[in-house]
PDB file of C-alpha atoms in Angstrom:
ATOM      1  CA  MET I   1      46.138 -32.801 -37.210  1.00  0.00           C
ATOM      2  CA  SER I   2      43.613 -35.601 -36.319  1.00  0.00           C
ATOM      3  CA  THR I   3      45.678 -38.287 -37.533  1.00  0.00           C
ATOM      4  CA  GLN I   4      48.234 -37.789 -34.757  1.00  0.00           C
ATOM      5  CA  THR I   5      48.524 -40.599 -32.380  1.00  0.00           C
ATOM      6  CA  THR I   6      48.117 -39.947 -28.548  1.00  0.00           C
ATOM      7  CA  ASP I   7      51.946 -41.149 -28.150  1.00  0.00           C
ATOM      8  CA  THR I   8      52.997 -38.652 -30.761  1.00  0.00           C
ATOM      9  CA  LEU I   9      50.715 -35.889 -28.998  1.00  0.00           C
ATOM     10  CA  SER I  10      52.140 -36.882 -25.713  1.00  0.00           C
ATOM     11  CA  GLN I  11      55.542 -36.347 -26.806  1.00  0.00           C
ATOM     12  CA  GLN I  12      54.609 -33.045 -28.258  1.00  0.00           C
ATOM     13  CA  VAL I  13      52.936 -31.862 -25.111  1.00  0.00           C
ATOM     14  CA  ILE I  14      56.163 -32.941 -23.119  1.00  0.00           C
ATOM     15  CA  GLU I  15      58.372 -31.068 -25.372  1.00  0.00           C
ATOM     16  CA  LEU I  16      56.328 -27.805 -24.955  1.00  0.00           C
ATOM     17  CA  VAL I  17      56.463 -28.169 -21.178  1.00  0.00           C
ATOM     18  CA  SER I  18      59.959 -29.087 -21.216  1.00  0.00           C
ATOM     19  CA  ARG I  19      60.703 -25.734 -23.342  1.00  0.00           C
ATOM     20  CA  HIS I  20      58.340 -23.449 -21.479  1.00  0.00           C
ATOM     21  CA  MET I  21      59.527 -24.182 -18.105  1.00  0.00           C
ATOM     22  CA  ASP I  22      63.225 -25.288 -18.878  1.00  0.00           C
ATOM     23  CA  ILE I  23      62.856 -28.726 -17.466  1.00  0.00           C
ATOM     24  CA  PRO I  24      64.555 -31.847 -19.084  1.00  0.00           C
ATOM     25  CA  LYS I  25      61.969 -33.849 -21.021  1.00  0.00           C
ATOM     26  CA  GLU I  26      63.306 -36.800 -18.967  1.00  0.00           C
ATOM     27  CA  GLN I  27      61.880 -35.639 -15.924  1.00  0.00           C
ATOM     28  CA  ILE I  28      58.411 -34.867 -17.288  1.00  0.00           C
ATOM     29  CA  THR I  29      55.906 -37.662 -17.645  1.00  0.00           C
ATOM     30  CA  LEU I  30      52.100 -37.866 -18.288  1.00  0.00           C
ATOM     31  CA  ASP I  31      51.336 -38.279 -14.859  1.00  0.00           C
ATOM     32  CA  SER I  32      53.400 -35.003 -13.785  1.00  0.00           C
ATOM     33  CA  GLN I  33      51.043 -32.499 -12.159  1.00  0.00           C
ATOM     34  CA  PHE I  34      51.751 -29.005 -13.577  1.00  0.00           C
ATOM     35  CA  ALA I  35      51.772 -27.273 -10.012  1.00  0.00           C
ATOM     36  CA  ALA I  36      53.143 -29.817  -7.628  1.00  0.00           C
ATOM     37  CA  ASP I  37      55.685 -31.578  -9.860  1.00  0.00           C
ATOM     38  CA  LEU I  38      56.522 -28.974 -12.374  1.00  0.00           C
ATOM     39  CA  GLY I  39      56.544 -25.657 -10.639  1.00  0.00           C
ATOM     40  CA  PHE I  40      53.978 -23.890 -12.709  1.00  0.00           C
ATOM     41  CA  ASP I  41      52.176 -21.231 -11.148  1.00  0.00           C
ATOM     42  CA  SER I  42      48.770 -19.643 -12.233  1.00  0.00           C
ATOM     43  CA  LEU I  43      50.296 -17.500 -14.999  1.00  0.00           C
ATOM     44  CA  ASP I  44      52.406 -20.210 -16.208  1.00  0.00           C
ATOM     45  CA  VAL I  45      49.302 -22.509 -16.550  1.00  0.00           C
ATOM     46  CA  ILE I  46      47.487 -19.415 -18.392  1.00  0.00           C
ATOM     47  CA  GLU I  47      50.608 -19.005 -20.691  1.00  0.00           C
ATOM     48  CA  PHE I  48      50.979 -22.597 -21.507  1.00  0.00           C
ATOM     49  CA  VAL I  49      47.337 -23.260 -22.559  1.00  0.00           C
ATOM     50  CA  MET I  50      47.741 -20.249 -25.021  1.00  0.00           C
ATOM     51  CA  LEU I  51      50.987 -21.937 -26.280  1.00  0.00           C
ATOM     52  CA  VAL I  52      49.020 -24.963 -26.660  1.00  0.00           C
ATOM     53  CA  GLU I  53      46.346 -23.362 -28.436  1.00  0.00           C
ATOM     54  CA  ASP I  54      48.758 -21.782 -30.748  1.00  0.00           C
ATOM     55  CA  THR I  55      50.824 -24.909 -31.516  1.00  0.00           C
ATOM     56  CA  PHE I  56      47.864 -26.984 -32.213  1.00  0.00           C
ATOM     57  CA  ASP I  57      45.546 -24.447 -33.737  1.00  0.00           C
ATOM     58  CA  ILE I  58      42.733 -24.977 -31.332  1.00  0.00           C
ATOM     59  CA  SER I  59      40.641 -23.348 -28.616  1.00  0.00           C
ATOM     60  CA  ILE I  60      40.458 -24.402 -24.978  1.00  0.00           C
ATOM     61  CA  SER I  61      37.599 -23.232 -22.854  1.00  0.00           C
ATOM     62  CA  ASP I  62      38.246 -21.508 -19.702  1.00  0.00           C
ATOM     63  CA  GLN I  63      36.319 -24.157 -18.093  1.00  0.00           C
ATOM     64  CA  GLN I  64      38.469 -27.089 -19.778  1.00  0.00           C
ATOM     65  CA  SER I  65      41.832 -25.242 -18.836  1.00  0.00           C
ATOM     66  CA  GLU I  66      40.848 -24.980 -15.115  1.00  0.00           C
ATOM     67  CA  ALA I  67      40.603 -28.763 -15.178  1.00  0.00           C
ATOM     68  CA  ILE I  68      43.806 -29.362 -16.557  1.00  0.00           C
ATOM     69  CA  ALA I  69      46.237 -30.347 -13.808  1.00  0.00           C
ATOM     70  CA  CYS I  70      48.656 -33.104 -15.300  1.00  0.00           C
ATOM     71  CA  VAL I  71      50.251 -33.637 -18.326  1.00  0.00           C
ATOM     72  CA  ARG I  72      48.117 -36.311 -19.371  1.00  0.00           C
ATOM     73  CA  GLU I  73      44.624 -34.108 -18.970  1.00  0.00           C
ATOM     74  CA  ALA I  74      46.384 -31.604 -21.369  1.00  0.00           C
ATOM     75  CA  VAL I  75      46.703 -34.108 -23.838  1.00  0.00           C
ATOM     76  CA  ARG I  76      43.091 -35.142 -23.489  1.00  0.00           C
ATOM     77  CA  ALA I  77      42.064 -31.527 -23.804  1.00  0.00           C
ATOM     78  CA  ILE I  78      43.912 -31.249 -27.254  1.00  0.00           C
ATOM     79  CA  GLU I  79      42.508 -34.449 -28.484  1.00  0.00           C
ATOM     80  CA  LYS I  80      39.022 -33.562 -27.856  1.00  0.00           C
ATOM     81  CA  SER I  81      39.555 -29.988 -29.310  1.00  0.00           C
ATOM     82  CA  ILE I  82      41.243 -31.605 -32.360  1.00  0.00           C
ATOM     83  CA  SER I  83      38.314 -33.898 -33.029  1.00  0.00           C
ATOM     84  CA  SER I  84      35.623 -31.871 -32.278  1.00  0.00           C
TER      85      SER I  84
END
């Protein structure tokens, strides 16, 4: 898993967002805000973090997950968890 590039990881996260919220991938960018741009509510965020944890076999702390507001931040949190 640690050999993944940021681009590959970004595309995987965008795919997860697309499937989780039923949004076309073309409408999702790294700068897309989960709440403002993608329509996530607090439960959606919790479910998405759990999906990310299961998909990448990682653990994201509550403190980290509260700081994730956009797709780019989710990718960074995954990279950090993978590398530790």
